[in-house]
Amino acid sequence: MLNGPLPLDLSELEGRRFVCQDPCKLCCLCQPECLPGEVEFFKRNYPNRLVLKKEPHKHYALSLKKGQGSCSFLQGGRCEVYPHRPHFCRQFPFHIHVGSRAQVELDLSCRGVWLDQGEDAMAEGLRLVQENELEIRRTLKESVPVYREFTLNCLEAGLDVDVGKVRSQVTARLDELTDLRLIASLLEESVEEDELSIPDLKAKPVLDGKTMNELSHSALEMVTDSMAADELFQAPVYCAPDGSWNLFRVLGQKVEWHVMDAEGDVRKKGELPIKDIKLQQPQGRDRQVLRDYLKILNNRDSFMGYAFYLMDDYDYEDPWPNVYGGVLSTSVLDLLWRTSLLAAFFPGMKDGERMREGIIFYDMDRLDAPTLGAFI
């Protein structure tokens, strides 16, 4: 059992199950950092499979095939060192975010969390917390003062950062926030100087051509940041139902589609003009799936921490509701544009399936965004 009162939230795991699904192996594309004890094992047994990384800090990681593909230990769809795989491999698809508390978040890019099969996520999350309790407590000693300093900076700037209040206001309007008319208003009001009032926000009366063009432009700005990669292997990866690893890159006025195999070789499959990727208003089951995802995002400390990170980056000039409203609206647009991209390259998806696949494409990048606090 946990020793003493540890500030902990496991709510994202409620009612969830997960299973490792063949032939996915998405997690084997994530180059894992090795902890000190793991470094010693691999230095002793596989010295040529360790690489020294300098970003975001100096650390050892396992080598990738051809420097850019899957983990070099992935052979025939199986891990060659499974009993000795690093901490971060064992933990996937769970992420422990440590800020003002510890919160276990679930990576929804993992296809195995959507099947309602396998292990109970709550039980597994609690087990991971118990195994990592000392590291969580050590990290809390570092992260809590950072949050305290952030709060003081906000007070000095005259900003009232009431997280619970904003979360409650967003929760009360989750159904409406799946409507692009309200997203358009939220995006527009978030950049105004006056403080945004989420409860009083009015949706646009209609989704006319001008509004859709503005939303599409904002969405494209968001995805270009992540998809206009200089190096192809840095482009976002979508793991399709057949297990293929699909990379999409914005290049000029087109979107390129590439597929990477287990050996790290990449071949181009096609391309489409950007203008053919049409932002769509979610309907039916897609809209419900989006609502459920927004509920998860709104409760994630890492998502809130991203808004905090931006406030600090903006030198505490903007009101807190405006920053959070901007983060929420642009995140929705990023997700919807990716969903439209997948629908264009993989036509024939069913209602509800489209949004689920969009989230599978998006969530890993969402969890990889900067945040106040740390993942362990």
GROMACS .gro file of C-alpha atoms in nm:
model
  376
    1MET     CA    1   0.000   0.000   0.000
    2LEU     CA    2   0.096   0.364  -0.038
    3ASN     CA    3   0.291   0.501   0.257
    4GLY     CA    4   0.141   0.824   0.386
    5PRO     CA    5  -0.078   1.077   0.207
    6LEU     CA    6   0.039   1.104  -0.152
    7PRO     CA    7  -0.156   1.360  -0.360
    8LEU     CA    8  -0.277   1.133  -0.637
    9ASP     CA    9  -0.538   1.131  -0.913
   10LEU     CA   10  -0.630   0.816  -1.107
   11SER     CA   11  -0.965   0.937  -1.241
   12GLU     CA   12  -0.868   0.908  -1.609
   13LEU     CA   13  -0.829   0.533  -1.562
   14GLU     CA   14  -1.180   0.471  -1.426
   15GLY     CA   15  -1.366   0.211  -1.632
   16ARG     CA   16  -1.072   0.162  -1.869
   17ARG     CA   17  -0.896  -0.159  -1.968
   18PHE     CA   18  -0.598  -0.214  -2.193
   19VAL     CA   19  -0.431  -0.492  -2.386
   20CYS     CA   20  -0.120  -0.510  -2.604
   21GLN     CA   21  -0.264  -0.556  -2.951
   22ASP     CA   22  -0.090  -0.725  -3.243
   23PRO     CA   23   0.032  -0.600  -3.486
   24CYS     CA   24   0.061  -0.250  -3.336
   25LYS     CA   25   0.404  -0.198  -3.173
   26LEU     CA   26   0.353   0.180  -3.168
   27CYS     CA   27   0.537   0.196  -2.834
   28CYS     CA   28   0.845   0.047  -3.002
   29LEU     CA   29   0.880   0.370  -3.202
   30CYS     CA   30   0.933   0.565  -2.880
   31GLN     CA   31   1.305   0.573  -2.805
   32PRO     CA   32   1.315   0.497  -2.431
   33GLU     CA   33   1.548   0.670  -2.190
   34CYS     CA   34   1.736   0.419  -1.976
   35LEU     CA   35   1.757   0.465  -1.601
   36PRO     CA   36   2.100   0.424  -1.432
   37GLY     CA   37   2.047   0.059  -1.338
   38GLU     CA   38   1.922  -0.018  -1.688
   39VAL     CA   39   2.223   0.156  -1.842
   40GLU     CA   40   2.453  -0.080  -1.651
   41PHE     CA   41   2.263  -0.386  -1.781
   42PHE     CA   42   2.278  -0.276  -2.144
   43LYS     CA   43   2.642  -0.161  -2.120
   44ARG     CA   44   2.731  -0.504  -1.988
   45ASN     CA   45   2.521  -0.711  -2.229
   46TYR     CA   46   2.447  -0.493  -2.534
   47PRO     CA   47   2.702  -0.208  -2.538
   48ASN     CA   48   2.644  -0.135  -2.907
   49ARG     CA   49   2.271  -0.081  -2.854
   50LEU     CA   50   2.308   0.223  -2.626
   51VAL     CA   51   2.323   0.577  -2.761
   52LEU     CA   52   2.402   0.895  -2.570
   53LYS     CA   53   2.140   1.167  -2.623
   54LYS     CA   54   2.187   1.536  -2.542
   55GLU     CA   55   1.824   1.654  -2.566
   56PRO     CA   56   1.614   1.740  -2.372
   57HIS     CA   57   1.892   1.645  -2.126
   58LYS     CA   58   2.197   1.421  -2.132
   59HIS     CA   59   2.090   1.056  -2.106
   60TYR     CA   60   2.133   0.709  -2.252
   61ALA     CA   61   1.865   0.553  -2.472
   62LEU     CA   62   1.827   0.235  -2.676
   63SER     CA   63   1.931   0.256  -3.038
   64LEU     CA   64   1.680   0.266  -3.322
   65LYS     CA   65   1.705   0.076  -3.649
   66LYS     CA   66   1.891   0.294  -3.898
   67GLY     CA   67   1.879   0.569  -3.638
   68GLN     CA   68   1.515   0.650  -3.707
   69GLY     CA   69   1.300   0.337  -3.717
   70SER     CA   70   1.171   0.114  -3.442
   71CYS     CA   71   1.372  -0.003  -3.143
   72SER     CA   72   1.668  -0.216  -3.248
   73PHE     CA   73   1.546  -0.490  -3.013
   74LEU     CA   74   1.217  -0.534  -3.202
   75GLN     CA   75   1.255  -0.849  -3.410
   76GLY     CA   76   0.975  -1.040  -3.576
   77GLY     CA   77   0.720  -0.831  -3.392
   78ARG     CA   78   0.862  -0.924  -3.052
   79CYS     CA   79   1.102  -0.759  -2.806
   80GLU     CA   80   1.430  -0.950  -2.775
   81VAL     CA   81   1.491  -0.821  -2.422
   82TYR     CA   82   1.133  -0.820  -2.295
   83PRO     CA   83   1.219  -0.929  -1.936
   84HIS     CA   84   1.481  -0.651  -1.922
   85ARG     CA   85   1.299  -0.380  -2.118
   86PRO     CA   86   1.345  -0.028  -1.977
   87HIS     CA   87   1.117   0.136  -1.724
   88PHE     CA   88   0.945   0.355  -1.983
   89CYS     CA   89   0.864   0.054  -2.201
   90ARG     CA   90   0.712  -0.131  -1.905
   91GLN     CA   91   0.503   0.172  -1.816
   92PHE     CA   92   0.346   0.237  -2.157
   93PRO     CA   93   0.061   0.331  -2.221
   94PHE     CA   94   0.057   0.495  -1.876
   95HIS     CA   95   0.222   0.830  -1.805
   96ILE     CA   96   0.271   0.961  -1.451
   97HIS     CA   97   0.260   1.341  -1.452
   98VAL     CA   98   0.398   1.506  -1.140
   99GLY     CA   99   0.308   1.869  -1.074
  100SER     CA  100   0.117   1.986  -0.770
  101ARG     CA  101   0.013   1.620  -0.738
  102ALA     CA  102   0.076   1.292  -0.915
  103GLN     CA  103  -0.171   1.204  -1.189
  104VAL     CA  104  -0.169   0.891  -1.403
  105GLU     CA  105  -0.270   0.961  -1.763
  106LEU     CA  106  -0.343   0.707  -2.034
  107ASP     CA  107  -0.193   0.739  -2.382
  108LEU     CA  108  -0.494   0.712  -2.614
  109SER     CA  109  -0.268   0.665  -2.916
  110CYS     CA  110  -0.234   0.306  -2.793
  111ARG     CA  111  -0.493   0.106  -2.985
  112GLY     CA  112  -0.520  -0.143  -2.701
  113VAL     CA  113  -0.695   0.106  -2.470
  114TRP     CA  114  -0.997   0.129  -2.702
  115LEU     CA  115  -1.098  -0.238  -2.703
  116ASP     CA  116  -1.238  -0.277  -2.349
  117GLN     CA  117  -1.026  -0.590  -2.315
  118GLY     CA  118  -0.739  -0.707  -2.098
  119GLU     CA  119  -0.605  -0.560  -1.775
  120ASP     CA  120  -0.790  -0.319  -1.548
  121ALA     CA  121  -0.628   0.021  -1.603
  122MET     CA  122  -0.704   0.145  -1.252
  123ALA     CA  123  -0.532  -0.152  -1.089
  124GLU     CA  124  -0.232  -0.124  -1.319
  125GLY     CA  125  -0.205   0.251  -1.264
  126LEU     CA  126  -0.205   0.205  -0.888
  127ARG     CA  127   0.061  -0.065  -0.919
  128LEU     CA  128   0.282   0.171  -1.120
  129VAL     CA  129   0.240   0.443  -0.859
  130GLN     CA  130   0.335   0.202  -0.582
  131GLU     CA  131   0.644   0.086  -0.774
  132ASN     CA  132   0.752   0.445  -0.839
  133GLU     CA  133   0.645   0.604  -0.511
  134LEU     CA  134   0.996   0.709  -0.407
  135GLU     CA  135   1.062   0.874  -0.744
  136ILE     CA  136   0.719   1.043  -0.735
  137ARG     CA  137   0.787   1.184  -0.389
  138ARG     CA  138   1.132   1.301  -0.494
  139THR     CA  139   0.989   1.472  -0.802
  140LEU     CA  140   0.710   1.633  -0.599
  141LYS     CA  141   0.974   1.799  -0.382
  142GLU     CA  142   1.100   1.968  -0.698
  143SER     CA  143   0.771   2.031  -0.881
  144VAL     CA  144   0.561   2.172  -0.594
  145PRO     CA  145   0.797   2.470  -0.547
  146VAL     CA  146   0.782   2.531  -0.924
  147TYR     CA  147   0.402   2.545  -0.906
  148ARG     CA  148   0.426   2.770  -0.602
  149GLU     CA  149   0.655   3.008  -0.790
  150PHE     CA  150   0.416   3.004  -1.087
  151THR     CA  151   0.126   3.100  -0.859
  152LEU     CA  152   0.328   3.385  -0.706
  153ASN     CA  153   0.421   3.511  -1.052
  154CYS     CA  154   0.053   3.514  -1.147
  155LEU     CA  155  -0.041   3.704  -0.830
  156GLU     CA  156   0.230   3.962  -0.893
  157ALA     CA  157   0.092   4.009  -1.245
  158GLY     CA  158  -0.261   4.050  -1.110
  159LEU     CA  159  -0.381   3.722  -1.262
  160ASP     CA  160  -0.631   3.498  -1.084
  161VAL     CA  161  -0.556   3.139  -1.187
  162ASP     CA  162  -0.850   2.937  -1.055
  163VAL     CA  163  -0.805   2.594  -1.214
  164GLY     CA  164  -1.111   2.436  -1.054
  165LYS     CA  165  -1.335   2.720  -1.167
  166VAL     CA  166  -1.226   2.708  -1.530
  167ARG     CA  167  -1.246   2.329  -1.539
  168SER     CA  168  -1.602   2.343  -1.403
  169GLN     CA  169  -1.701   2.607  -1.658
  170VAL     CA  170  -1.566   2.397  -1.944
  171THR     CA  171  -1.733   2.083  -1.809
  172ALA     CA  172  -2.068   2.263  -1.806
  173ARG     CA  173  -2.033   2.333  -2.179
  174LEU     CA  174  -1.875   2.012  -2.308
  175ASP     CA  175  -2.165   1.933  -2.542
  176GLU     CA  176  -2.148   2.281  -2.697
  177LEU     CA  177  -1.770   2.268  -2.730
  178THR     CA  178  -1.808   1.995  -2.993
  179ASP     CA  179  -1.979   2.260  -3.209
  180LEU     CA  180  -1.744   2.458  -3.432
  181ARG     CA  181  -1.965   2.764  -3.390
  182LEU     CA  182  -1.869   2.784  -3.022
  183ILE     CA  183  -1.507   2.687  -3.093
  184ALA     CA  184  -1.490   2.979  -3.338
  185SER     CA  185  -1.615   3.219  -3.069
  186LEU     CA  186  -1.379   3.072  -2.808
  187LEU     CA  187  -1.081   3.110  -3.040
  188GLU     CA  188  -1.178   3.466  -3.129
  189GLU     CA  189  -1.245   3.582  -2.772
  190SER     CA  190  -0.931   3.418  -2.632
  191VAL     CA  191  -0.708   3.665  -2.817
  192GLU     CA  192  -0.894   3.974  -2.695
  193GLU     CA  193  -0.747   4.190  -2.418
  194ASP     CA  194  -1.058   4.165  -2.200
  195GLU     CA  195  -1.086   3.858  -1.979
  196LEU     CA  196  -1.281   3.577  -2.142
  197SER     CA  197  -1.603   3.465  -1.972
  198ILE     CA  198  -1.655   3.099  -2.062
  199PRO     CA  199  -2.010   3.081  -1.915
  200ASP     CA  200  -2.123   3.388  -2.113
  201LEU     CA  201  -1.960   3.288  -2.441
  202LYS     CA  202  -2.204   3.290  -2.734
  203ALA     CA  203  -2.168   3.060  -3.032
  204LYS     CA  204  -2.152   3.203  -3.382
  205PRO     CA  205  -2.504   3.206  -3.532
  206VAL     CA  206  -2.391   3.015  -3.842
  207LEU     CA  207  -2.084   2.840  -3.980
  208ASP     CA  208  -2.048   3.055  -4.290
  209GLY     CA  209  -1.765   3.039  -4.539
  210LYS     CA  210  -1.569   3.318  -4.372
  211THR     CA  211  -1.580   3.148  -4.030
  212MET     CA  212  -1.480   2.810  -4.173
  213ASN     CA  213  -1.191   2.967  -4.363
  214GLU     CA  214  -1.067   3.132  -4.043
  215LEU     CA  215  -1.097   2.805  -3.850
  216SER     CA  216  -0.923   2.610  -4.125
  217HIS     CA  217  -0.640   2.864  -4.130
  218SER     CA  218  -0.598   2.839  -3.751
  219ALA     CA  219  -0.605   2.459  -3.767
  220LEU     CA  220  -0.343   2.454  -4.041
  221GLU     CA  221  -0.119   2.682  -3.836
  222MET     CA  222  -0.141   2.432  -3.549
  223VAL     CA  223  -0.067   2.119  -3.751
  224THR     CA  224   0.208   2.288  -3.951
  225ASP     CA  225   0.404   2.332  -3.628
  226SER     CA  226   0.412   1.956  -3.578
  227MET     CA  227   0.375   1.816  -3.932
  228ALA     CA  228   0.608   2.044  -4.131
  229ALA     CA  229   0.904   1.838  -4.011
  230ASP     CA  230   1.249   1.901  -4.158
  231GLU     CA  231   1.331   1.534  -4.112
  232LEU     CA  232   1.067   1.287  -4.226
  233PHE     CA  233   1.112   1.057  -3.926
  234GLN     CA  234   1.022   1.352  -3.700
  235ALA     CA  235   0.675   1.372  -3.854
  236PRO     CA  236   0.376   1.252  -3.646
  237VAL     CA  237   0.304   0.879  -3.668
  238TYR     CA  238  -0.040   0.726  -3.709
  239CYS     CA  239  -0.060   0.355  -3.627
  240ALA     CA  240  -0.343   0.224  -3.847
  241PRO     CA  241  -0.569  -0.072  -3.760
  242ASP     CA  242  -0.351  -0.300  -3.975
  243GLY     CA  243  -0.048  -0.208  -3.764
  244SER     CA  244   0.119   0.003  -4.033
  245TRP     CA  245   0.319   0.307  -3.923
  246ASN     CA  246   0.203   0.604  -4.129
  247LEU     CA  247   0.392   0.934  -4.135
  248PHE     CA  248   0.229   1.253  -4.262
  249ARG     CA  249   0.427   1.563  -4.347
  250VAL     CA  250   0.310   1.905  -4.464
  251LEU     CA  251   0.540   2.017  -4.743
  252GLY     CA  252   0.449   2.343  -4.913
  253GLN     CA  253   0.088   2.322  -5.028
  254LYS     CA  254   0.058   1.945  -5.001
  255VAL     CA  255   0.050   1.666  -4.745
  256GLU     CA  256   0.279   1.370  -4.807
  257TRP     CA  257   0.194   1.020  -4.684
  258HIS     CA  258   0.478   0.778  -4.608
  259VAL     CA  259   0.485   0.432  -4.449
  260MET     CA  260   0.775   0.310  -4.235
  261ASP     CA  261   0.850  -0.059  -4.189
  262ALA     CA  262   1.004  -0.237  -3.890
  263GLU     CA  263   1.355  -0.197  -4.034
  264GLY     CA  264   1.332   0.182  -4.049
  265ASP     CA  265   1.285   0.197  -4.426
  266VAL     CA  266   1.033   0.454  -4.550
  267ARG     CA  267   0.841   0.455  -4.876
  268LYS     CA  268   0.607   0.721  -5.009
  269LYS     CA  269   0.246   0.609  -5.050
  270GLY     CA  270   0.082   0.923  -5.180
  271GLU     CA  271   0.005   1.291  -5.136
  272LEU     CA  272  -0.287   1.532  -5.139
  273PRO     CA  273  -0.317   1.909  -5.180
  274ILE     CA  274  -0.375   2.081  -4.845
  275LYS     CA  275  -0.691   2.237  -4.989
  276ASP     CA  276  -0.841   1.887  -5.018
  277ILE     CA  277  -0.825   1.842  -4.638
  278LYS     CA  278  -1.158   1.993  -4.536
  279LEU     CA  279  -1.225   2.076  -4.172
  280GLN     CA  280  -1.559   1.917  -4.081
  281GLN     CA  281  -1.818   1.973  -3.810
  282PRO     CA  282  -1.841   1.643  -3.614
  283GLN     CA  283  -2.177   1.471  -3.629
  284GLY     CA  284  -2.344   1.171  -3.467
  285ARG     CA  285  -2.119   0.929  -3.284
  286ASP     CA  286  -1.807   1.126  -3.382
  287ARG     CA  287  -1.937   1.416  -3.179
  288GLN     CA  288  -1.987   1.200  -2.869
  289VAL     CA  289  -1.635   1.057  -2.898
  290LEU     CA  290  -1.499   1.412  -2.922
  291ARG     CA  291  -1.699   1.517  -2.616
  292ASP     CA  292  -1.559   1.227  -2.413
  293TYR     CA  293  -1.206   1.319  -2.519
  294LEU     CA  294  -1.251   1.686  -2.428
  295LYS     CA  295  -1.363   1.573  -2.084
  296ILE     CA  296  -1.036   1.381  -2.048
  297LEU     CA  297  -0.823   1.671  -2.171
  298ASN     CA  298  -0.996   1.915  -1.938
  299ASN     CA  299  -0.902   1.699  -1.639
  300ARG     CA  300  -0.542   1.626  -1.741
  301ASP     CA  301  -0.283   1.805  -1.533
  302SER     CA  302  -0.036   1.788  -1.823
  303PHE     CA  303  -0.288   1.974  -2.043
  304MET     CA  304  -0.340   2.234  -1.772
  305GLY     CA  305   0.038   2.244  -1.730
  306TYR     CA  306   0.075   2.327  -2.098
  307ALA     CA  307  -0.146   2.633  -2.047
  308PHE     CA  308   0.070   2.727  -1.745
  309TYR     CA  309   0.382   2.684  -1.959
  310LEU     CA  310   0.237   2.924  -2.218
  311MET     CA  311   0.142   3.180  -1.951
  312ASP     CA  312   0.501   3.182  -1.833
  313ASP     CA  313   0.625   3.199  -2.192
  314TYR     CA  314   0.394   3.498  -2.256
  315ASP     CA  315   0.538   3.675  -1.948
  316TYR     CA  316   0.205   3.661  -1.762
  317GLU     CA  317   0.044   3.920  -1.990
  318ASP     CA  318  -0.282   3.740  -2.075
  319PRO     CA  319  -0.576   3.653  -1.847
  320TRP     CA  320  -0.588   3.290  -1.738
  321PRO     CA  321  -0.927   3.204  -1.900
  322ASN     CA  322  -0.802   3.345  -2.231
  323VAL     CA  323  -0.490   3.130  -2.230
  324TYR     CA  324  -0.682   2.816  -2.139
  325GLY     CA  325  -0.956   2.895  -2.390
  326GLY     CA  326  -0.694   2.940  -2.659
  327VAL     CA  327  -0.527   2.610  -2.573
  328LEU     CA  328  -0.859   2.426  -2.573
  329SER     CA  329  -0.986   2.572  -2.901
  330THR     CA  330  -0.661   2.521  -3.092
  331SER     CA  331  -0.633   2.164  -2.960
  332VAL     CA  332  -0.982   2.087  -3.092
  333LEU     CA  333  -0.892   2.233  -3.431
  334ASP     CA  334  -0.565   2.037  -3.446
  335LEU     CA  335  -0.751   1.715  -3.368
  336LEU     CA  336  -1.032   1.782  -3.617
  337TRP     CA  337  -0.787   1.865  -3.896
  338ARG     CA  338  -0.597   1.542  -3.835
  339THR     CA  339  -0.927   1.355  -3.833
  340SER     CA  340  -1.015   1.510  -4.170
  341LEU     CA  341  -0.669   1.418  -4.301
  342LEU     CA  342  -0.717   1.053  -4.208
  343ALA     CA  343  -1.065   1.051  -4.362
  344ALA     CA  344  -0.914   1.185  -4.686
  345PHE     CA  345  -0.634   0.927  -4.704
  346PHE     CA  346  -0.839   0.639  -4.559
  347PRO     CA  347  -1.195   0.689  -4.692
  348GLY     CA  348  -1.483   0.474  -4.573
  349MET     CA  349  -1.444   0.510  -4.195
  350LYS     CA  350  -1.767   0.471  -4.001
  351ASP     CA  351  -1.933   0.725  -3.771
  352GLY     CA  352  -1.743   0.726  -3.442
  353GLU     CA  353  -1.449   0.546  -3.596
  354ARG     CA  354  -1.328   0.866  -3.765
  355MET     CA  355  -1.293   1.058  -3.439
  356ARG     CA  356  -1.142   0.763  -3.256
  357GLU     CA  357  -0.873   0.729  -3.523
  358GLY     CA  358  -0.811   1.103  -3.510
  359ILE     CA  359  -0.750   1.079  -3.134
  360ILE     CA  360  -0.519   0.781  -3.187
  361PHE     CA  361  -0.321   0.998  -3.431
  362TYR     CA  362  -0.323   1.301  -3.200
  363ASP     CA  363  -0.296   1.200  -2.835
  364MET     CA  364   0.067   1.091  -2.824
  365ASP     CA  365   0.171   1.431  -2.959
  366ARG     CA  366  -0.063   1.599  -2.711
  367LEU     CA  367   0.110   1.420  -2.422
  368ASP     CA  368   0.450   1.512  -2.564
  369ALA     CA  369   0.379   1.887  -2.549
  370PRO     CA  370   0.568   2.107  -2.298
  371THR     CA  371   0.411   2.124  -1.954
  372LEU     CA  372   0.471   2.262  -1.608
  373GLY     CA  373   0.580   1.961  -1.408
  374ALA     CA  374   0.740   1.638  -1.527
  375PHE     CA  375   0.656   1.291  -1.651
  376ILE     CA  376   0.834   1.006  -1.476
   0.00000   0.00000   0.00000
